[in-house]
Structure formats: structure tokens, C-alpha cells
Amino acid sequence: MFQLCNTIMKIPVAIVEDNNDIRAALEQIIEMSDYCELAGSCVSGEEALVKLPILNAKVVLMDIGLGGISGIEVVRELKVSHPDILFMMCTIYEDDEQIFEALSAGANGYILKKTPPGKLLEGIQELMEGGSPMSSQIARKVVAAFQNKKSDKLSNE
């Protein structure tokens, strides 16, 4: 939560998800939260590129596997012109390539769609507090990648 003139404002959250059922579930989670509000939703990457800059969302829950332009590409494009938007990938993809591509594009967090609603909302708060929330499975992959990189570097010396 962030404060403005002694009134607590809710965190405006936007959702980019092409699956209607998942998008509706995420919208419901946001709307039921005490500290988040739904700024809007997009069903495609193309729509997100147009709508996200005008929705004034602080946090965007971004799917990767959208029908046309990918969520990663949306993040890559919008981070340049809107660096203040916090993107949390919310996806089924657990493979290293997708994770690192999303983080390299400018994603601030990476959670899996199977994340419980309470953890999702905690992740949004964590983003607003300067953190980078990740599902534990994703965090382990990131740690392993750094450990492998370090051991590769040591073996080359």
C-alpha cells in the first residue's frame, strides 16, 4: 500500500491474460483484496501495448504465452517508455529460457499461475516495496543458474 495525504490508496493492478477463465479468476482475486484495485485487463499483447500506458497501473500481471505478441515482448517494449510500471510475469512456464528472457526484458517478478491467491497478493505488495517476488521453484532455477555460471567461471580460470 502507498499513502497519499493520510489516505491509503489501493495499488492499481492491470492483468494481461488471454485465457478468459484465468483472467476472470485473477480479476476476482484483485477485486477482493483490501489493498489492490483492478485498473483494467487486456486479452492480448497488442491490446496491452495500447492500453497499459493509459491505465495507470502500478503493477501488471503479465502472461507470457499470448496469442500474438508475447508477454515478454510487451514488457521489453513498455519498460523503455514506462520504466515505472512493475511487471510480474504470471505464467505456466517454468523453463530456464522463458524465465531469463522475461527477467532480461525487464520483468520485476515471476510467479507461476498455480500460486495461491494469498501469495499472489503478497507478491504485489512485495513489488511495491521494492522486492522481486518469485515462486520458490523459479527462485531455485535462478540460484542454480548463478551457481552454474560461477562454477563455469572457476573451471575456466
XYZ file of N, CA and C in Angstrom:
471
model
N 0.837 -1.177 0.000
C 0.000 0.000 0.000
C 0.877 1.234 0.000
N 0.382 2.283 -0.582
C 1.119 3.522 -0.515
C 0.175 4.604 -0.053
N 0.734 5.606 0.638
C -0.100 6.634 1.248
C 0.028 7.946 0.512
N -1.063 8.667 0.487
C -1.094 9.976 -0.116
C -2.035 10.821 0.728
N -1.509 11.836 1.362
C -2.329 12.744 2.179
C -3.153 11.997 3.223
N -2.515 11.112 3.985
C -3.148 10.384 5.077
C -4.274 9.440 4.659
N -4.484 9.236 3.388
C -5.465 8.241 2.960
C -4.719 7.119 2.264
N -5.101 5.924 2.572
C -4.438 4.781 1.970
C -5.070 4.518 0.616
N -4.215 4.547 -0.404
C -4.691 4.285 -1.757
C -4.429 2.819 -2.084
N -5.320 2.241 -2.837
C -5.132 0.864 -3.264
C -4.157 0.829 -4.440
N -3.453 -0.287 -4.554
C -2.491 -0.468 -5.638
C -3.262 -0.781 -6.920
N -3.132 0.061 -7.943
C -3.806 -0.247 -9.211
C -3.059 -1.346 -9.967
N -3.794 -2.426 -10.264
C -3.219 -3.602 -10.905
C -3.926 -3.857 -12.233
N -3.154 -4.105 -13.273
C -3.711 -4.496 -14.569
C -3.333 -5.951 -14.836
N -4.145 -6.605 -15.645
C -3.939 -8.015 -15.969
C -3.872 -8.169 -17.483
N -2.881 -8.924 -17.953
C -2.791 -9.268 -19.373
C -2.811 -10.793 -19.441
N -3.930 -11.332 -19.896
C -4.153 -12.782 -19.916
C -5.154 -13.112 -21.003
N -4.799 -14.037 -21.886
C -5.706 -14.364 -22.992
C -6.719 -15.460 -22.663
N -6.527 -16.185 -21.567
C -7.483 -17.210 -21.156
C -8.579 -16.557 -20.310
N -9.819 -16.619 -20.795
C -10.930 -15.929 -20.122
C -11.125 -16.377 -18.680
N -11.045 -17.679 -18.415
C -11.270 -18.183 -17.058
C -10.170 -17.728 -16.103
N -8.936 -17.812 -16.553
C -7.816 -17.391 -15.704
C -7.872 -15.889 -15.468
N -8.165 -15.118 -16.525
C -8.270 -13.660 -16.377
C -9.368 -13.307 -15.382
N -10.518 -13.966 -15.481
C -11.629 -13.696 -14.557
C -11.238 -14.042 -13.122
N -10.513 -15.142 -12.934
C -10.065 -15.533 -11.589
C -9.088 -14.502 -11.022
N -8.138 -14.061 -11.848
C -7.182 -13.034 -11.390
C -7.900 -11.729 -11.067
N -8.856 -11.345 -11.898
C -9.629 -10.126 -11.635
C -10.345 -10.226 -10.295
N -10.931 -11.391 -10.029
C -11.655 -11.586 -8.776
C -10.705 -11.493 -7.572
N -9.532 -12.089 -7.691
C -8.541 -12.021 -6.604
C -8.186 -10.561 -6.314
N -7.930 -9.796 -7.357
C -7.564 -8.384 -7.190
C -8.722 -7.600 -6.574
N -9.927 -7.806 -7.090
C -11.092 -7.059 -6.613
C -11.447 -7.389 -5.172
N -11.127 -8.601 -4.708
C -11.444 -8.993 -3.332
C -10.365 -8.547 -2.341
N -9.253 -8.072 -2.856
C -8.153 -7.645 -2.000
C -8.489 -6.337 -1.291
N -7.965 -6.188 -0.085
C -8.162 -4.950 0.671
C -7.237 -3.834 0.198
N -6.149 -4.187 -0.490
C -5.159 -3.167 -0.828
C -4.834 -3.072 -2.318
N -5.593 -3.783 -3.152
C -5.401 -3.690 -4.602
C -6.722 -3.308 -5.258
N -6.617 -2.690 -6.418
C -7.811 -2.421 -7.219
C -7.491 -2.750 -8.669
N -8.501 -3.190 -9.394
C -8.315 -3.559 -10.784
C -8.327 -2.310 -11.654
N -7.190 -2.046 -12.305
C -7.091 -0.885 -13.204
C -7.638 -1.224 -14.584
N -7.590 -2.516 -14.953
C -8.086 -2.944 -16.244
C -7.449 -4.253 -16.655
N -7.984 -4.830 -17.727
C -7.474 -6.096 -18.244
C -7.313 -6.020 -19.751
N -6.384 -6.813 -20.238
C -6.140 -6.912 -21.681
C -6.117 -8.392 -22.043
N -6.592 -8.705 -23.255
C -6.651 -10.099 -23.686
C -5.535 -10.469 -24.660
N -4.716 -9.496 -25.037
C -3.631 -9.785 -25.982
C -2.472 -8.825 -25.741
N -1.316 -9.207 -26.279
C -0.152 -8.337 -26.188
C -0.355 -7.046 -26.956
N -1.017 -7.158 -28.103
C -1.279 -5.970 -28.919
C -2.161 -4.973 -28.159
N -3.199 -5.493 -27.502
C -4.075 -4.626 -26.710
C -3.299 -4.018 -25.538
N -2.440 -4.816 -24.922
C -1.653 -4.346 -23.777
C -0.736 -3.188 -24.152
N -0.117 -3.264 -25.327
C 0.773 -2.183 -25.762
C 0.032 -0.857 -25.882
N -1.236 -0.919 -26.237
C -2.044 0.295 -26.384
C -2.625 0.743 -25.044
N -3.205 -0.206 -24.279
C -3.953 0.151 -23.079
C -3.120 0.378 -21.822
N -2.062 -0.413 -21.633
C -1.317 -0.318 -20.368
C -0.783 1.085 -20.081
N -0.250 1.797 -21.077
C 0.254 3.140 -20.769
C -0.827 4.117 -20.278
N -2.081 3.873 -20.617
C -3.138 4.808 -20.194
C -3.946 4.310 -18.996
N -3.742 3.063 -18.581
C -4.480 2.533 -17.426
C -3.921 3.029 -16.090
N -2.695 3.523 -16.101
C -2.031 3.995 -14.884
C -1.916 2.925 -13.804
N -1.711 1.694 -14.212
C -1.489 0.616 -13.250
C -0.070 0.712 -12.724
N 0.101 0.439 -11.465
C 1.441 0.385 -10.878
C 2.055 -0.995 -11.100
N 1.177 -2.032 -11.089
C 1.618 -3.422 -11.243
C 0.822 -4.051 -12.372
N 1.511 -4.841 -13.196
C 0.855 -5.583 -14.273
C 1.173 -7.062 -14.084
N 0.118 -7.876 -14.004
C 0.274 -9.330 -14.011
C 0.265 -9.750 -15.476
N 1.384 -10.263 -15.949
C 1.587 -10.488 -17.381
C 1.762 -11.966 -17.706
N 0.895 -12.488 -18.555
C 1.059 -13.837 -19.078
C 2.153 -13.800 -20.150
N 2.831 -14.898 -20.354
C 3.857 -14.955 -21.399
C 3.253 -15.424 -22.719
N 2.537 -16.539 -22.667
C 2.045 -17.175 -23.885
C 0.744 -16.590 -24.382
N 0.806 -15.411 -24.939
C -0.368 -14.767 -25.521
C -0.447 -15.161 -26.994
N -1.618 -15.026 -27.588
C -1.816 -15.456 -28.969
C -0.878 -14.831 -29.986
N -0.719 -13.520 -29.967
C 0.136 -12.824 -30.932
C 1.478 -12.500 -30.315
N 1.698 -11.219 -30.071
C 2.947 -10.770 -29.441
C 3.005 -11.333 -28.014
N 4.158 -11.834 -27.614
C 4.294 -12.460 -26.287
C 4.325 -11.426 -25.171
N 4.038 -11.903 -23.978
C 4.117 -11.041 -22.807
C 5.519 -10.512 -22.582
N 6.508 -11.317 -22.899
C 7.906 -10.880 -22.762
C 8.168 -9.701 -23.679
N 7.674 -9.771 -24.901
C 7.872 -8.680 -25.864
C 7.147 -7.409 -25.401
N 5.971 -7.557 -24.802
C 5.237 -6.398 -24.275
C 6.068 -5.726 -23.186
N 6.609 -6.521 -22.273
C 7.446 -5.969 -21.197
C 8.645 -5.253 -21.799
N 9.314 -5.902 -22.740
C 10.515 -5.327 -23.372
C 10.195 -3.962 -23.983
N 9.078 -3.866 -24.681
C 8.713 -2.605 -25.338
C 8.278 -1.536 -24.345
N 7.431 -1.904 -23.372
C 6.881 -0.892 -22.472
C 7.866 -0.429 -21.398
N 8.805 -1.270 -21.019
C 9.786 -0.871 -19.998
C 10.625 0.315 -20.458
N 10.846 0.429 -21.751
C 11.645 1.533 -22.286
C 10.929 2.864 -22.061
N 9.657 2.923 -22.405
C 8.915 4.185 -22.308
C 8.190 4.364 -20.969
N 8.009 3.284 -20.209
C 7.303 3.350 -18.926
C 8.052 2.525 -17.875
N 9.253 2.964 -17.499
C 10.070 2.173 -16.575
C 9.468 2.043 -15.177
N 8.487 2.888 -14.856
C 7.870 2.855 -13.532
C 6.821 1.755 -13.383
N 6.358 1.166 -14.485
C 5.395 0.072 -14.386
C 6.133 -1.178 -13.907
N 5.579 -1.834 -12.893
C 6.174 -3.049 -12.342
C 5.476 -4.258 -12.966
N 6.235 -5.069 -13.663
C 5.674 -6.234 -14.347
C 5.985 -7.506 -13.568
N 4.950 -8.252 -13.239
C 5.130 -9.565 -12.634
C 4.592 -10.597 -13.615
N 5.490 -11.424 -14.126
C 5.069 -12.484 -15.020
C 4.236 -13.456 -14.201
N 3.104 -13.832 -14.735
C 2.195 -14.771 -14.076
C 1.875 -15.822 -15.133
N 2.574 -16.944 -15.069
C 2.608 -17.853 -16.209
C 2.730 -19.313 -15.792
N 2.572 -20.188 -16.750
C 2.770 -21.617 -16.505
C 4.209 -22.035 -16.819
N 4.958 -21.169 -17.503
C 6.292 -21.532 -17.975
C 7.313 -21.553 -16.852
N 7.961 -22.721 -16.691
C 8.992 -22.882 -15.669
C 10.362 -23.143 -16.276
N 10.459 -23.068 -17.615
C 11.748 -23.390 -18.228
C 12.704 -22.204 -18.142
N 13.974 -22.526 -18.014
C 15.013 -21.518 -17.802
C 14.980 -20.408 -18.854
N 14.820 -20.799 -20.103
C 14.877 -19.815 -21.183
C 13.796 -18.737 -21.031
N 12.560 -19.139 -20.747
C 11.461 -18.174 -20.575
C 11.715 -17.283 -19.359
N 12.169 -17.890 -18.273
C 12.425 -17.130 -17.038
C 13.455 -16.033 -17.299
N 14.598 -16.426 -17.855
C 15.676 -15.457 -18.033
C 15.365 -14.438 -19.115
N 14.629 -14.851 -20.128
C 14.230 -13.895 -21.158
C 13.289 -12.844 -20.571
N 12.336 -13.280 -19.734
C 11.396 -12.345 -19.104
C 12.120 -11.378 -18.173
N 13.015 -11.907 -17.354
C 13.750 -11.042 -16.418
C 14.672 -10.088 -17.168
N 15.298 -10.561 -18.226
C 16.167 -9.702 -19.034
C 15.370 -8.604 -19.739
N 14.122 -8.904 -20.090
C 13.269 -7.916 -20.769
C 12.815 -6.808 -19.823
N 12.918 -7.060 -18.507
C 12.532 -6.034 -17.549
C 11.468 -6.442 -16.555
N 11.078 -7.721 -16.549
C 10.100 -8.174 -15.555
C 10.687 -7.999 -14.160
N 9.849 -7.575 -13.236
C 10.290 -7.330 -11.863
C 10.060 -8.529 -10.947
N 9.220 -9.466 -11.388
C 8.919 -10.657 -10.616
C 8.437 -11.747 -11.549
N 8.368 -12.975 -11.019
C 7.993 -14.105 -11.868
C 7.332 -15.150 -10.978
N 6.018 -15.297 -11.145
C 5.297 -16.294 -10.357
C 4.541 -17.228 -11.293
N 4.252 -18.389 -10.782
C 3.514 -19.373 -11.555
C 2.015 -19.213 -11.320
N 1.226 -19.575 -12.317
C -0.226 -19.436 -12.209
C -0.814 -20.287 -11.092
N -0.107 -21.347 -10.714
C -0.601 -22.205 -9.642
C -0.337 -21.606 -8.244
N 0.235 -20.416 -8.193
C 0.498 -19.731 -6.923
C -0.828 -19.434 -6.223
N -0.941 -19.745 -4.928
C -2.184 -19.446 -4.204
C -2.483 -17.940 -4.193
N -3.774 -17.575 -4.167
C -4.158 -16.151 -4.203
C -3.461 -15.288 -3.149
N -3.332 -15.783 -1.928
C -2.680 -15.008 -0.877
C -1.237 -14.685 -1.213
N -0.527 -15.666 -1.783
C 0.872 -15.450 -2.182
C 0.967 -14.480 -3.351
N 0.005 -14.539 -4.271
C -0.035 -13.606 -5.399
C -0.163 -12.179 -4.884
N -1.082 -11.963 -3.946
C -1.291 -10.626 -3.388
C -0.066 -10.161 -2.597
N 0.564 -11.089 -1.882
C 1.809 -10.746 -1.169
C 2.885 -10.322 -2.166
N 2.921 -11.000 -3.312
C 3.884 -10.665 -4.352
C 3.679 -9.255 -4.878
N 2.425 -8.851 -5.037
C 2.119 -7.493 -5.496
C 2.622 -6.482 -4.472
N 2.364 -6.748 -3.193
C 2.856 -5.845 -2.143
C 4.378 -5.802 -2.140
N 4.994 -6.964 -2.289
C 6.453 -7.043 -2.308
C 7.031 -6.203 -3.455
N 6.402 -6.267 -4.623
C 6.835 -5.435 -5.754
C 6.794 -3.959 -5.382
N 5.698 -3.546 -4.769
C 5.528 -2.137 -4.404
C 6.537 -1.694 -3.344
N 7.047 -2.656 -2.574
C 8.026 -2.350 -1.533
C 9.457 -2.484 -2.044
N 9.608 -2.697 -3.357
C 10.939 -2.751 -3.944
C 11.500 -4.144 -4.133
N 10.720 -5.175 -3.816
C 11.193 -6.544 -3.961
C 10.954 -7.098 -5.355
N 11.407 -8.331 -5.538
C 11.214 -9.053 -6.799
C 10.664 -10.438 -6.480
N 9.350 -10.530 -6.304
C 8.766 -11.816 -5.905
C 8.910 -12.874 -6.991
N 9.204 -14.094 -6.535
C 9.306 -15.235 -7.444
C 8.757 -16.449 -6.730
N 8.093 -17.304 -7.490
C 7.692 -18.597 -6.941
C 8.964 -19.310 -6.521
N 8.877 -20.136 -5.484
C 10.085 -20.785 -4.971
C 10.777 -21.639 -6.033
N 9.990 -22.275 -6.919
C 10.595 -23.092 -7.976
C 11.409 -22.219 -8.935
N 10.918 -21.012 -9.194
C 11.603 -20.086 -10.092
C 12.869 -19.560 -9.424
N 12.762 -19.191 -8.163
C 13.930 -18.690 -7.429
C 15.044 -19.741 -7.407
N 14.670 -21.002 -7.241
C 15.688 -22.067 -7.228
C 16.401 -22.147 -8.571
N 15.663 -21.991 -9.677
C 16.274 -22.030 -11.013
C 17.232 -20.851 -11.207
N 16.852 -19.682 -10.692
C 17.713 -18.508 -10.807
C 18.999 -18.726 -10.007
N 18.848 -19.234 -8.787
C 20.020 -19.511 -7.951
C 20.920 -20.549 -8.627
N 20.334 -21.604 -9.159
C 21.118 -22.654 -9.826
C 21.868 -22.092 -11.028
N 21.226 -21.212 -11.763
C 21.888 -20.622 -12.933
C 23.104 -19.812 -12.511
N 23.001 -19.055 -11.415
C 24.150 -18.284 -10.940
C 25.242 -19.199 -10.412
N 24.850 -20.271 -9.740
C 25.849 -21.221 -9.234
C 26.568 -21.903 -10.386
N 25.832 -22.279 -11.420
C 26.458 -22.904 -12.595
C 27.389 -21.934 -13.297
N 26.975 -20.678 -13.374
C 27.801 -19.662 -14.024
C 29.111 -19.483 -13.246
N 29.013 -19.487 -11.900
C 30.189 -19.321 -11.064
C 31.127 -20.525 -11.227
N 30.580 -21.751 -11.238
C 31.433 -22.931 -11.381
C 32.058 -22.983 -12.776
N 31.319 -22.529 -13.798
C 31.896 -22.452 -15.155
C 33.060 -21.474 -15.174
N 32.879 -20.335 -14.507
C 33.922 -19.314 -14.465
C 35.167 -19.846 -13.745
N 34.950 -20.555 -12.625
C 36.075 -21.095 -11.864
C 36.830 -22.153 -12.664
N 36.098 -22.982 -13.405
C 36.762 -24.040 -14.179
C 37.524 -23.491 -15.380
N 37.177 -22.272 -15.809
C 37.887 -21.656 -16.936
C 39.119 -20.881 -16.508
N 39.284 -20.705 -15.209
C 40.428 -19.923 -14.719
C 41.678 -20.753 -14.602
